[in-house]
Amino acid sequence: MANTPSRAEQLATLRAGQRWDVLIIGGGASGLGAAVDAAARGYSTLLLERGDYASGTSSRSTKLIHGGVRYLRQGDLGLVRHALIERRRLLANAGHLVHPLPFVIPARSAFQRLYYGSGLKLYDLLAGSSNLAPSRLLDRRQTLAALPGLSPRGLSGGVQYWDGQFDDARLAIALLRTAGDFGATCLNYLAVSGLLTAGGKVCGAVAEDGESGERFELPAKVVINATGVYVDAVRRFEAPAASPVLTPSQGIHLVLDAAFLPGETALLIPETADGRVMFAIPWLGKVLLGTTDTERDDLPDDPQPFAGEVDFLLQTAAGVLAQAPQRADIRSAFAGLRPLLHPDDAGKGGTAALSREHAVLVSAGGLVTVAGGKWTTYRLMAEQVVDRAAAVGQLPAVPCTTARLKLHGWNGLSSGPYGTDAPLLAALPGHDRLLHPDLTLTEAMVRFALRHEGARTIEDILARRHRALFLDARAAAACIAPVGDIVAEELGLSAERLAALVRQAGQRARQFRLDGGAPAGTQR
């Protein structure tokens, strides 16, 4: 394997002054997917992310690769069909990070069981050859056997179906590594502050290194705006009066111990009081509970769960689980902002009714924006946005190759997040030294994240290279000091810089464990 370029080497590439074929703003699912697609076509590709890769919405999902059962009720059959095809492709191309997961919908009457069963047969039909396994009706005994933590009160039976599960942040890192394998230059903590224009056309971007303050003017034949919930802010670099294309929505998740839902089957409640579905999903040895749908007028960089959202999930879970979770049982809690397309009838149905479909837009000056979407369809979004960008930038026409492209690390085995990199990880110091007895994080993982995965801070490692903060915020907090020592050693940090990173990580750990209570706020 070729050596991973250092950040200093990548910054030197920027100083060389080349004109890039494609410059991508945003290091989440859509931006990293576009970087893989563009680089795989042979275009010189630069991706810039103002924070860490997947540090926003793309690491705060429900961890599902799915067609979207709830979209059947909305009539979004085309979205479901496309997503189911992409689900199959991800299982084939990233099997070390994506795997099938059985779900059960409990029914409280024979009618409910048949109703849900007929809907899931439509799901099977839409999947066609991409179907993972046929859905099936379960009697009461089979339902309780599949979901040992389910309350038996009023239970008639259930329906089982299959979808995909993944680790969102680790998939983002796999995309980062794949783009790098094809020669893309990707840099985090490099914020775009404006666009370069000539003759009324967008021809690059202005960026600033968040670590040194160095400023760069970066020419490009075409610029892609893939900044998730912030696409409107980037569009206004070019056109300050541009109307919004997104309506933000907040969703939160709570993480509980596996004792609340033992086993390897997920629970789906098909309709909650706010019109959404609720999942309780086994994930990395814990149970992930979610989600909510709360309209937001603001776009905080670090959204936090509202107290009412936390209470809502706990109350909903208490109605279906044999053991009602309490606030003290929450191991971690996090919120993310969904980039939902702005509807023509905004405000009439609330964000829970909005589609997760995406759109590719081209401004008068040639800025190409990809808006909306979800993790499951990231590859399709990337194909479409790079097709459009290639036309705008008058790049050589090259067909997309990502439908069958194996992502970095995939070796044909369900081998865990490192895949083919596992031997390299095992050769590093501390490969067998756990940093906390309740976590799988090792010293070698920290060193690997810093040397090969673009990590720059303690939080990068505890939140996204490993999922410690998302799984058990208190255990993660106990790792801040030992992780910080390794970060300082690997990056040659000053005592002042290390102290700042320790403070930052401590603050984030307190947020994930809801110390002092979830923030108050107006919820519509």
Short mmCIF file of C-alpha atoms in Angstrom, two decimals:
data_model
loop_
_atom_site.label_atom_id
_atom_site.label_comp_id
_atom_site.label_asym_id
_atom_site.label_seq_id
_atom_site.Cartn_x
_atom_site.Cartn_y
_atom_site.Cartn_z
CA MET A 1 0.00 0.00 0.00
CA ALA A 2 1.28 3.46 -0.90
CA ASN A 3 2.09 5.78 1.97
CA THR A 4 -0.71 8.15 2.92
CA PRO A 5 0.36 11.73 2.11
CA SER A 6 0.86 13.88 5.19
CA ARG A 7 -1.11 17.07 5.71
CA ALA A 8 2.06 19.07 5.04
CA GLU A 9 2.51 17.30 1.72
CA GLN A 10 -1.10 17.95 0.76
CA LEU A 11 -0.84 21.65 1.66
CA ALA A 12 2.31 21.84 -0.47
CA THR A 13 0.20 20.51 -3.36
CA LEU A 14 -2.18 23.44 -2.92
CA ARG A 15 0.69 25.92 -2.97
CA ALA A 16 1.81 24.57 -6.36
CA GLY A 17 -1.00 26.58 -7.94
CA GLN A 18 -2.44 23.95 -10.27
CA ARG A 19 -5.88 24.35 -11.74
CA TRP A 20 -8.02 21.47 -10.54
CA ASP A 21 -10.58 19.77 -12.74
CA VAL A 22 -13.05 19.41 -9.85
CA LEU A 23 -13.05 21.25 -6.52
CA ILE A 24 -15.53 19.85 -3.99
CA ILE A 25 -16.66 21.79 -0.93
CA GLY A 26 -17.83 19.51 1.87
CA GLY A 27 -16.49 16.32 3.42
CA GLY A 28 -19.67 14.49 4.32
CA ALA A 29 -21.39 11.64 2.47
CA SER A 30 -22.21 13.59 -0.70
CA GLY A 31 -18.85 15.37 -0.94
CA LEU A 32 -16.73 12.28 -0.28
CA GLY A 33 -18.88 10.25 -2.67
CA ALA A 34 -18.35 12.89 -5.36
CA ALA A 35 -14.59 12.85 -4.71
CA VAL A 36 -14.47 9.08 -5.24
CA ASP A 37 -16.51 9.34 -8.43
CA ALA A 38 -14.55 12.25 -9.91
CA ALA A 39 -11.13 10.81 -9.04
CA ALA A 40 -12.11 7.37 -10.36
CA ARG A 41 -12.94 9.00 -13.71
CA GLY A 42 -9.43 10.43 -13.83
CA TYR A 43 -10.29 14.05 -13.04
CA SER A 44 -7.84 15.93 -10.84
CA THR A 45 -9.90 16.31 -7.68
CA LEU A 46 -9.60 18.49 -4.59
CA LEU A 47 -11.97 18.18 -1.62
CA LEU A 48 -12.05 20.74 1.21
CA GLU A 49 -13.87 20.30 4.53
CA ARG A 50 -14.04 23.09 7.12
CA GLY A 51 -14.23 20.66 10.06
CA ASP A 52 -13.55 16.96 10.19
CA TYR A 53 -14.83 14.48 7.64
CA ALA A 54 -18.43 13.45 8.42
CA SER A 55 -18.42 15.62 11.54
CA GLY A 56 -21.94 16.87 10.84
CA THR A 57 -25.02 14.98 9.74
CA SER A 58 -23.04 12.20 8.07
CA SER A 59 -21.87 10.70 11.39
CA ARG A 60 -25.20 11.19 13.17
CA SER A 61 -27.53 8.96 11.17
CA THR A 62 -29.63 5.96 12.24
CA LYS A 63 -26.84 3.73 10.80
CA LEU A 64 -29.15 2.18 8.21
CA ILE A 65 -28.65 1.46 4.52
CA HIS A 66 -32.28 1.06 3.54
CA GLY A 67 -34.99 1.73 1.02
CA GLY A 68 -37.09 3.58 3.56
CA VAL A 69 -40.14 1.65 4.71
CA ARG A 70 -41.82 4.88 5.81
CA TYR A 71 -41.54 6.30 2.28
CA LEU A 72 -43.92 3.59 1.03
CA ARG A 73 -46.72 5.32 2.95
CA GLN A 74 -45.73 8.64 1.35
CA GLY A 75 -45.87 7.10 -2.12
CA ASP A 76 -42.17 7.72 -2.87
CA LEU A 77 -41.85 4.42 -4.72
CA GLY A 78 -39.14 5.72 -7.06
CA LEU A 79 -37.01 6.81 -4.10
CA VAL A 80 -37.51 3.43 -2.43
CA ARG A 81 -36.60 1.53 -5.60
CA HIS A 82 -33.40 3.54 -6.20
CA ALA A 83 -32.40 3.19 -2.56
CA LEU A 84 -32.91 -0.58 -2.60
CA ILE A 85 -30.66 -0.90 -5.65
CA GLU A 86 -28.01 1.22 -3.93
CA ARG A 87 -28.37 -0.93 -0.79
CA ARG A 88 -27.41 -4.00 -2.83
CA ARG A 89 -24.42 -2.18 -4.32
CA LEU A 90 -23.12 -1.10 -0.94
CA LEU A 91 -23.38 -4.62 0.43
CA ALA A 92 -21.36 -5.79 -2.57
CA ASN A 93 -18.79 -2.98 -2.53
CA ALA A 94 -18.29 -2.36 1.21
CA GLY A 95 -19.13 -5.60 2.95
CA HIS A 96 -16.63 -4.87 5.71
CA LEU A 97 -18.78 -1.90 6.78
CA VAL A 98 -22.32 -2.77 5.61
CA HIS A 99 -24.21 -5.93 6.52
CA PRO A 100 -27.81 -7.27 6.44
CA LEU A 101 -29.92 -6.82 9.57
CA PRO A 102 -33.32 -8.38 10.37
CA PHE A 103 -36.12 -6.10 11.57
CA VAL A 104 -39.40 -6.98 13.25
CA ILE A 105 -42.52 -4.82 13.34
CA PRO A 106 -44.73 -5.90 16.27
CA ALA A 107 -48.48 -6.05 15.65
CA ARG A 108 -51.23 -5.58 18.23
CA SER A 109 -53.95 -7.24 16.14
CA ALA A 110 -54.35 -9.74 13.31
CA PHE A 111 -55.35 -6.86 11.04
CA GLN A 112 -52.15 -4.93 11.86
CA ARG A 113 -50.05 -8.00 11.14
CA LEU A 114 -51.64 -8.47 7.71
CA TYR A 115 -51.50 -4.71 6.98
CA TYR A 116 -47.78 -4.45 7.76
CA GLY A 117 -47.13 -7.75 6.00
CA SER A 118 -48.73 -6.56 2.76
CA GLY A 119 -46.73 -3.34 2.83
CA LEU A 120 -43.49 -5.25 3.28
CA LYS A 121 -44.35 -7.57 0.40
CA LEU A 122 -44.45 -4.40 -1.71
CA TYR A 123 -41.01 -3.57 -0.28
CA ASP A 124 -39.82 -7.04 -1.38
CA LEU A 125 -41.32 -6.49 -4.83
CA LEU A 126 -39.65 -3.10 -5.28
CA ALA A 127 -36.30 -4.63 -4.30
CA GLY A 128 -36.63 -7.31 -6.98
CA SER A 129 -33.31 -9.11 -7.44
CA SER A 130 -31.81 -6.77 -4.82
CA ASN A 131 -33.97 -8.23 -2.06
CA LEU A 132 -31.97 -9.56 0.90
CA ALA A 133 -34.58 -12.09 2.08
CA PRO A 134 -38.38 -12.37 1.83
CA SER A 135 -40.41 -10.73 4.55
CA ARG A 136 -42.53 -13.11 6.64
CA LEU A 137 -45.33 -13.10 9.18
CA LEU A 138 -44.45 -14.09 12.75
CA ASP A 139 -46.79 -15.39 15.43
CA ARG A 140 -46.65 -14.08 18.99
CA ARG A 141 -44.10 -16.67 20.15
CA GLN A 142 -41.81 -16.06 17.18
CA THR A 143 -42.01 -12.29 17.67
CA LEU A 144 -40.98 -12.49 21.32
CA ALA A 145 -38.18 -14.93 20.45
CA ALA A 146 -36.82 -12.50 17.85
CA LEU A 147 -37.17 -9.50 20.20
CA PRO A 148 -36.48 -10.70 23.76
CA GLY A 149 -36.71 -7.16 25.11
CA LEU A 150 -40.19 -6.50 23.67
CA SER A 151 -43.12 -6.05 26.02
CA PRO A 152 -45.64 -8.88 25.52
CA ARG A 153 -48.58 -6.65 26.48
CA GLY A 154 -51.27 -6.81 23.82
CA LEU A 155 -48.95 -8.46 21.31
CA SER A 156 -50.58 -10.42 18.48
CA GLY A 157 -47.52 -11.21 16.37
CA GLY A 158 -45.24 -9.39 13.97
CA VAL A 159 -43.62 -9.12 10.58
CA GLN A 160 -39.94 -9.67 9.84
CA TYR A 161 -38.04 -8.04 6.98
CA TRP A 162 -34.40 -7.25 6.17
CA ASP A 163 -32.44 -4.07 5.54
CA GLY A 164 -28.80 -3.00 5.78
CA GLN A 165 -26.82 -1.58 8.70
CA PHE A 166 -23.50 0.27 8.67
CA ASP A 167 -21.11 2.48 10.58
CA ASP A 168 -21.64 5.88 8.95
CA ALA A 169 -18.42 7.62 10.00
CA ARG A 170 -16.30 4.58 9.13
CA LEU A 171 -17.91 4.43 5.68
CA ALA A 172 -17.00 8.11 5.25
CA ILE A 173 -13.37 7.27 6.07
CA ALA A 174 -13.48 4.39 3.57
CA LEU A 175 -14.63 6.89 0.92
CA LEU A 176 -11.83 9.25 1.93
CA ARG A 177 -9.26 6.47 1.57
CA THR A 178 -10.77 5.34 -1.75
CA ALA A 179 -10.62 8.87 -3.18
CA GLY A 180 -6.99 9.05 -2.06
CA ASP A 181 -6.27 5.72 -3.74
CA PHE A 182 -7.37 7.33 -7.01
CA GLY A 183 -5.18 10.38 -6.48
CA ALA A 184 -7.65 12.87 -4.99
CA THR A 185 -6.34 15.46 -2.55
CA CYS A 186 -8.64 15.76 0.48
CA LEU A 187 -8.09 18.16 3.36
CA ASN A 188 -10.10 18.66 6.52
CA TYR A 189 -9.98 21.80 8.66
CA LEU A 190 -9.65 23.90 5.51
CA ALA A 191 -12.66 26.20 5.35
CA VAL A 192 -13.91 27.76 2.11
CA SER A 193 -14.69 31.43 2.71
CA GLY A 194 -15.62 32.49 -0.81
CA LEU A 195 -15.65 31.63 -4.49
CA LEU A 196 -13.35 32.81 -7.26
CA THR A 197 -15.15 34.24 -10.29
CA ALA A 198 -14.10 35.49 -13.70
CA GLY A 199 -16.46 36.90 -16.29
CA GLY A 200 -19.42 36.02 -14.10
CA LYS A 201 -18.40 32.37 -13.88
CA VAL A 202 -17.30 30.45 -10.80
CA CYS A 203 -13.70 29.36 -11.36
CA GLY A 204 -12.44 28.22 -7.96
CA ALA A 205 -12.58 28.91 -4.25
CA VAL A 206 -10.83 30.83 -1.49
CA ALA A 207 -9.94 28.74 1.56
CA GLU A 208 -8.16 29.14 4.88
CA ASP A 209 -6.27 26.54 6.87
CA GLY A 210 -7.94 26.27 10.26
CA GLU A 211 -4.68 25.27 11.92
CA SER A 212 -2.25 27.87 10.54
CA GLY A 213 -4.50 30.57 9.10
CA GLU A 214 -2.77 30.27 5.71
CA ARG A 215 -4.97 31.51 2.86
CA PHE A 216 -5.27 29.79 -0.51
CA GLU A 217 -6.79 30.80 -3.84
CA LEU A 218 -7.59 27.56 -5.63
CA PRO A 219 -8.58 27.67 -9.32
CA ALA A 220 -10.79 24.93 -10.71
CA LYS A 221 -12.67 24.15 -13.90
CA VAL A 222 -15.81 23.40 -11.88
CA VAL A 223 -16.81 23.71 -8.22
CA ILE A 224 -19.23 21.32 -6.50
CA ASN A 225 -21.14 22.50 -3.43
CA ALA A 226 -21.75 19.39 -1.32
CA THR A 227 -22.05 20.97 2.10
CA GLY A 228 -25.23 19.25 3.33
CA VAL A 229 -27.42 21.55 5.42
CA TYR A 230 -25.08 24.46 4.56
CA VAL A 231 -25.52 24.38 0.77
CA ASP A 232 -27.58 27.58 0.82
CA ALA A 233 -24.80 29.44 2.64
CA VAL A 234 -22.29 28.41 -0.04
CA ARG A 235 -24.74 29.29 -2.84
CA ARG A 236 -24.93 32.79 -1.35
CA PHE A 237 -21.17 33.24 -1.78
CA GLU A 238 -22.09 33.68 -5.44
CA ALA A 239 -25.65 35.02 -5.18
CA PRO A 240 -26.36 36.69 -1.80
CA ALA A 241 -30.10 36.85 -2.49
CA ALA A 242 -30.48 33.19 -3.51
CA SER A 243 -33.66 31.59 -2.18
CA PRO A 244 -33.19 28.57 0.08
CA VAL A 245 -33.44 25.08 -1.37
CA LEU A 246 -33.40 23.29 1.99
CA THR A 247 -35.60 23.06 5.06
CA PRO A 248 -33.54 21.77 8.01
CA SER A 249 -34.89 19.16 10.38
CA GLN A 250 -33.31 17.78 13.54
CA GLY A 251 -33.27 14.12 14.47
CA ILE A 252 -31.80 12.73 17.69
CA HIS A 253 -30.69 9.29 18.87
CA LEU A 254 -30.15 7.77 22.29
CA VAL A 255 -27.74 4.91 23.00
CA LEU A 256 -28.64 2.31 25.63
CA ASP A 257 -27.09 -0.89 26.92
CA ALA A 258 -27.86 -4.03 24.93
CA ALA A 259 -29.88 -5.42 27.86
CA PHE A 260 -32.83 -3.28 26.75
CA LEU A 261 -33.07 -5.21 23.45
CA PRO A 262 -30.89 -8.35 23.53
CA GLY A 263 -30.11 -10.22 20.34
CA GLU A 264 -29.35 -9.28 16.75
CA THR A 265 -32.79 -8.20 15.54
CA ALA A 266 -33.94 -4.58 15.25
CA LEU A 267 -37.32 -3.28 16.34
CA LEU A 268 -39.41 -0.93 14.19
CA ILE A 269 -42.44 0.94 15.52
CA PRO A 270 -44.16 2.04 12.29
CA GLU A 271 -45.89 5.14 13.62
CA THR A 272 -45.19 7.34 16.61
CA ALA A 273 -47.07 10.32 17.99
CA ASP A 274 -45.14 12.70 15.70
CA GLY A 275 -45.86 10.67 12.57
CA ARG A 276 -42.41 9.12 12.25
CA VAL A 277 -41.17 5.60 12.74
CA MET A 278 -39.05 4.65 15.75
CA PHE A 279 -36.17 2.20 15.63
CA ALA A 280 -34.42 0.29 18.39
CA ILE A 281 -31.37 -1.19 16.70
CA PRO A 282 -28.51 -3.36 17.94
CA TRP A 283 -25.31 -1.46 17.03
CA LEU A 284 -21.73 -2.19 18.06
CA GLY A 285 -22.78 -3.89 21.28
CA LYS A 286 -25.34 -1.23 22.27
CA VAL A 287 -28.91 -0.33 21.32
CA LEU A 288 -29.55 2.74 19.19
CA LEU A 289 -32.93 4.40 19.77
CA GLY A 290 -34.29 6.97 17.36
CA THR A 291 -35.35 9.18 15.86
CA THR A 292 -37.24 12.48 16.05
CA ASP A 293 -38.17 15.12 13.50
CA THR A 294 -38.00 18.68 14.78
CA GLU A 295 -38.09 21.70 12.49
CA ARG A 296 -35.24 24.17 13.00
CA ASP A 297 -34.88 27.69 11.68
CA ASP A 298 -31.23 27.86 12.70
CA LEU A 299 -28.21 25.82 11.61
CA PRO A 300 -25.99 25.26 14.65
CA ASP A 301 -22.61 23.69 13.94
CA ASP A 302 -23.11 21.40 16.91
CA PRO A 303 -26.84 20.67 17.34
CA GLN A 304 -27.90 19.25 20.69
CA PRO A 305 -30.94 17.14 21.61
CA PHE A 306 -33.85 19.10 23.01
CA ALA A 307 -35.15 17.94 26.38
CA GLY A 308 -38.54 17.22 24.82
CA GLU A 309 -36.98 15.03 22.15
CA VAL A 310 -35.17 12.94 24.76
CA ASP A 311 -38.35 12.55 26.79
CA PHE A 312 -40.32 11.62 23.66
CA LEU A 313 -37.97 8.77 22.73
CA LEU A 314 -37.85 7.46 26.29
CA GLN A 315 -41.64 7.55 26.59
CA THR A 316 -42.15 5.88 23.21
CA ALA A 317 -39.63 3.16 24.09
CA ALA A 318 -41.29 2.63 27.47
CA GLY A 319 -44.52 1.81 25.65
CA VAL A 320 -43.00 -1.08 23.69
CA LEU A 321 -40.03 -2.44 25.67
CA ALA A 322 -40.34 -4.79 28.62
CA GLN A 323 -37.86 -2.64 30.57
CA ALA A 324 -38.60 1.08 30.34
CA PRO A 325 -35.37 3.06 29.84
CA GLN A 326 -34.76 6.04 32.11
CA ARG A 327 -32.66 9.12 31.54
CA ALA A 328 -29.91 7.63 33.74
CA ASP A 329 -29.69 4.65 31.34
CA ILE A 330 -28.56 6.82 28.40
CA ARG A 331 -24.96 6.01 27.52
CA SER A 332 -24.77 8.67 24.83
CA ALA A 333 -27.08 11.03 22.96
CA PHE A 334 -26.57 12.95 19.73
CA ALA A 335 -28.43 15.12 17.25
CA GLY A 336 -28.06 15.71 13.52
CA LEU A 337 -29.60 18.08 10.99
CA ARG A 338 -31.24 16.61 7.90
CA PRO A 339 -30.80 18.47 4.59
CA LEU A 340 -34.40 18.17 3.38
CA LEU A 341 -35.37 19.72 0.08
CA HIS A 342 -37.45 22.85 0.48
CA PRO A 343 -41.05 22.05 -0.60
CA ASP A 344 -43.26 24.37 -2.60
CA ASP A 345 -45.81 24.06 0.21
CA ALA A 346 -43.34 24.53 3.06
CA GLY A 347 -44.97 24.54 6.44
CA LYS A 348 -48.11 22.62 5.46
CA GLY A 349 -47.02 19.18 6.49
CA GLY A 350 -43.96 19.59 8.67
CA THR A 351 -40.54 18.15 7.95
CA ALA A 352 -41.63 14.58 8.72
CA ALA A 353 -43.59 14.69 5.44
CA LEU A 354 -40.71 15.86 3.28
CA SER A 355 -38.90 13.57 0.88
CA ARG A 356 -35.27 12.54 1.32
CA GLU A 357 -34.88 12.84 -2.46
CA HIS A 358 -32.00 14.90 -3.76
CA ALA A 359 -31.50 17.51 -6.45
CA VAL A 360 -28.56 18.71 -8.54
CA LEU A 361 -28.65 22.43 -9.28
CA VAL A 362 -26.44 24.64 -11.47
CA SER A 363 -26.28 28.37 -10.81
CA ALA A 364 -25.96 31.10 -13.43
CA GLY A 365 -22.24 31.19 -12.72
CA GLY A 366 -21.81 27.44 -12.98
CA LEU A 367 -21.67 26.47 -9.28
CA VAL A 368 -22.92 22.87 -9.12
CA THR A 369 -24.88 22.09 -5.94
CA VAL A 370 -26.11 18.71 -4.72
CA ALA A 371 -28.87 19.14 -2.15
CA GLY A 372 -30.89 16.73 -0.04
CA GLY A 373 -30.44 12.99 -0.14
CA LYS A 374 -29.39 10.39 2.40
CA TRP A 375 -26.51 7.99 3.03
CA THR A 376 -28.10 5.08 1.17
CA THR A 377 -28.16 6.96 -2.13
CA TYR A 378 -24.83 8.81 -1.75
CA ARG A 379 -23.28 6.92 -4.71
CA LEU A 380 -26.17 7.73 -7.06
CA MET A 381 -26.04 11.37 -5.95
CA ALA A 382 -22.31 11.46 -6.65
CA GLU A 383 -22.74 9.96 -10.11
CA GLN A 384 -25.35 12.53 -11.03
CA VAL A 385 -23.50 15.54 -9.63
CA VAL A 386 -20.20 14.57 -11.28
CA ASP A 387 -21.99 13.99 -14.60
CA ARG A 388 -23.36 17.53 -14.35
CA ALA A 389 -20.08 19.00 -13.15
CA ALA A 390 -18.16 17.39 -16.02
CA ALA A 391 -20.53 19.06 -18.50
CA VAL A 392 -20.31 22.45 -16.77
CA GLY A 393 -16.52 22.27 -16.54
CA GLN A 394 -16.19 20.95 -20.11
CA LEU A 395 -14.20 17.98 -18.85
CA PRO A 396 -13.61 14.91 -21.02
CA ALA A 397 -16.67 12.67 -20.96
CA VAL A 398 -15.79 9.63 -18.84
CA PRO A 399 -18.43 7.13 -17.68
CA CYS A 400 -19.06 6.53 -13.98
CA THR A 401 -17.42 3.37 -12.62
CA THR A 402 -18.57 3.36 -9.00
CA ALA A 403 -21.53 0.96 -9.29
CA ARG A 404 -19.07 -1.95 -9.04
CA LEU A 405 -16.15 -0.17 -7.37
CA LYS A 406 -14.95 -1.89 -4.21
CA LEU A 407 -14.28 0.65 -1.47
CA HIS A 408 -10.96 0.86 0.36
CA GLY A 409 -10.50 -2.02 2.77
CA TRP A 410 -13.00 -4.45 1.25
CA ASN A 411 -11.45 -7.90 0.90
CA GLY A 412 -14.50 -10.04 0.26
CA LEU A 413 -14.92 -10.88 3.94
CA SER A 414 -16.97 -9.34 6.73
CA SER A 415 -13.72 -8.44 8.41
CA GLY A 416 -14.52 -5.33 10.41
CA PRO A 417 -13.88 -1.65 9.69
CA TYR A 418 -10.19 -1.95 8.75
CA GLY A 419 -10.48 -4.75 6.21
CA THR A 420 -7.31 -5.03 4.17
CA ASP A 421 -5.63 -2.44 6.41
CA ALA A 422 -5.82 -4.78 9.43
CA PRO A 423 -2.21 -6.04 9.01
CA LEU A 424 -0.94 -2.46 8.89
CA LEU A 425 -2.88 -1.68 12.06
CA ALA A 426 -1.51 -4.79 13.78
CA ALA A 427 2.07 -3.69 13.03
CA LEU A 428 1.69 -0.42 14.95
CA PRO A 429 2.70 0.05 18.60
CA GLY A 430 -0.07 -0.76 21.06
CA HIS A 431 -2.20 -2.93 18.78
CA ASP A 432 -3.14 -5.07 21.78
CA ARG A 433 -3.38 -2.24 24.36
CA LEU A 434 -6.98 -1.26 25.11
CA LEU A 435 -7.38 2.32 26.30
CA HIS A 436 -10.54 1.49 28.29
CA PRO A 437 -11.99 -1.87 29.37
CA ASP A 438 -15.46 -0.96 28.07
CA LEU A 439 -14.25 0.08 24.60
CA THR A 440 -12.47 -1.63 21.70
CA LEU A 441 -10.23 1.40 21.15
CA THR A 442 -6.50 0.59 21.13
CA GLU A 443 -3.37 2.71 21.05
CA ALA A 444 -2.66 1.41 17.54
CA MET A 445 -6.08 2.60 16.32
CA VAL A 446 -5.25 6.11 17.50
CA ARG A 447 -1.91 6.05 15.70
CA PHE A 448 -3.50 4.64 12.55
CA ALA A 449 -6.17 7.36 12.57
CA LEU A 450 -3.50 10.06 12.77
CA ARG A 451 -1.16 8.55 10.18
CA HIS A 452 -3.62 7.27 7.59
CA GLU A 453 -7.15 8.59 8.20
CA GLY A 454 -6.72 12.35 8.44
CA ALA A 455 -7.51 12.67 12.17
CA ARG A 456 -6.25 15.95 13.67
CA THR A 457 -7.91 16.14 17.10
CA ILE A 458 -8.84 13.98 20.07
CA GLU A 459 -12.50 14.37 19.16
CA ASP A 460 -11.85 13.18 15.58
CA ILE A 461 -10.62 9.90 17.03
CA LEU A 462 -13.16 9.39 19.81
CA ALA A 463 -16.17 10.40 17.69
CA ARG A 464 -15.46 9.27 14.13
CA ARG A 465 -12.35 7.09 13.66
CA HIS A 466 -13.62 5.07 16.63
CA ARG A 467 -17.22 5.50 17.82
CA ALA A 468 -16.46 5.78 21.54
CA LEU A 469 -18.33 9.07 22.07
CA PHE A 470 -21.40 7.70 20.31
CA LEU A 471 -21.38 4.43 22.27
CA ASP A 472 -20.42 5.39 25.82
CA ALA A 473 -19.61 9.03 26.47
CA ARG A 474 -18.31 8.43 29.99
CA ALA A 475 -15.88 5.74 28.85
CA ALA A 476 -14.81 8.02 26.00
CA ALA A 477 -14.18 10.86 28.46
CA ALA A 478 -11.86 8.58 30.42
CA CYS A 479 -9.82 8.09 27.24
CA ILE A 480 -9.25 11.78 26.53
CA ALA A 481 -5.93 12.02 28.39
CA PRO A 482 -4.28 8.86 26.95
CA VAL A 483 -5.53 9.64 23.45
CA GLY A 484 -4.28 13.20 23.83
CA ASP A 485 -0.80 11.99 24.74
CA ILE A 486 -0.63 9.90 21.57
CA VAL A 487 -1.99 12.75 19.43
CA ALA A 488 0.63 15.12 20.84
CA GLU A 489 3.40 12.60 20.17
CA GLU A 490 2.29 11.81 16.61
CA LEU A 491 1.60 15.41 15.55
CA GLY A 492 4.29 17.12 17.60
CA LEU A 493 1.84 19.40 19.37
CA SER A 494 2.74 22.14 21.82
CA ALA A 495 1.48 21.90 25.38
CA GLU A 496 -0.92 24.77 24.68
CA ARG A 497 -2.40 23.07 21.61
CA LEU A 498 -2.81 19.78 23.46
CA ALA A 499 -4.56 21.52 26.36
CA ALA A 500 -6.99 23.13 23.90
CA LEU A 501 -7.79 19.76 22.30
CA VAL A 502 -8.33 18.18 25.73
CA ARG A 503 -10.77 20.97 26.68
CA GLN A 504 -12.60 20.60 23.37
CA ALA A 505 -12.94 16.83 23.77
CA GLY A 506 -14.10 17.18 27.37
CA GLN A 507 -16.82 19.63 26.36
CA ARG A 508 -17.99 17.30 23.60
CA ALA A 509 -18.11 14.32 25.98
CA ARG A 510 -20.30 16.32 28.37
CA GLN A 511 -22.67 17.10 25.50
CA PHE A 512 -22.91 13.47 24.42
CA ARG A 513 -23.77 12.34 27.95
CA LEU A 514 -26.30 15.17 28.46
CA ASP A 515 -24.63 16.51 31.57
CA GLY A 516 -26.82 19.19 33.09
CA GLY A 517 -29.80 18.08 31.03
CA ALA A 518 -30.64 18.47 27.37
CA PRO A 519 -30.97 22.07 26.18
CA ALA A 520 -34.28 23.78 26.30
CA GLY A 521 -35.70 25.09 23.08
CA THR A 522 -38.85 25.74 21.11
CA GLN A 523 -40.13 22.71 19.25
CA ARG A 524 -42.88 22.99 16.74
#
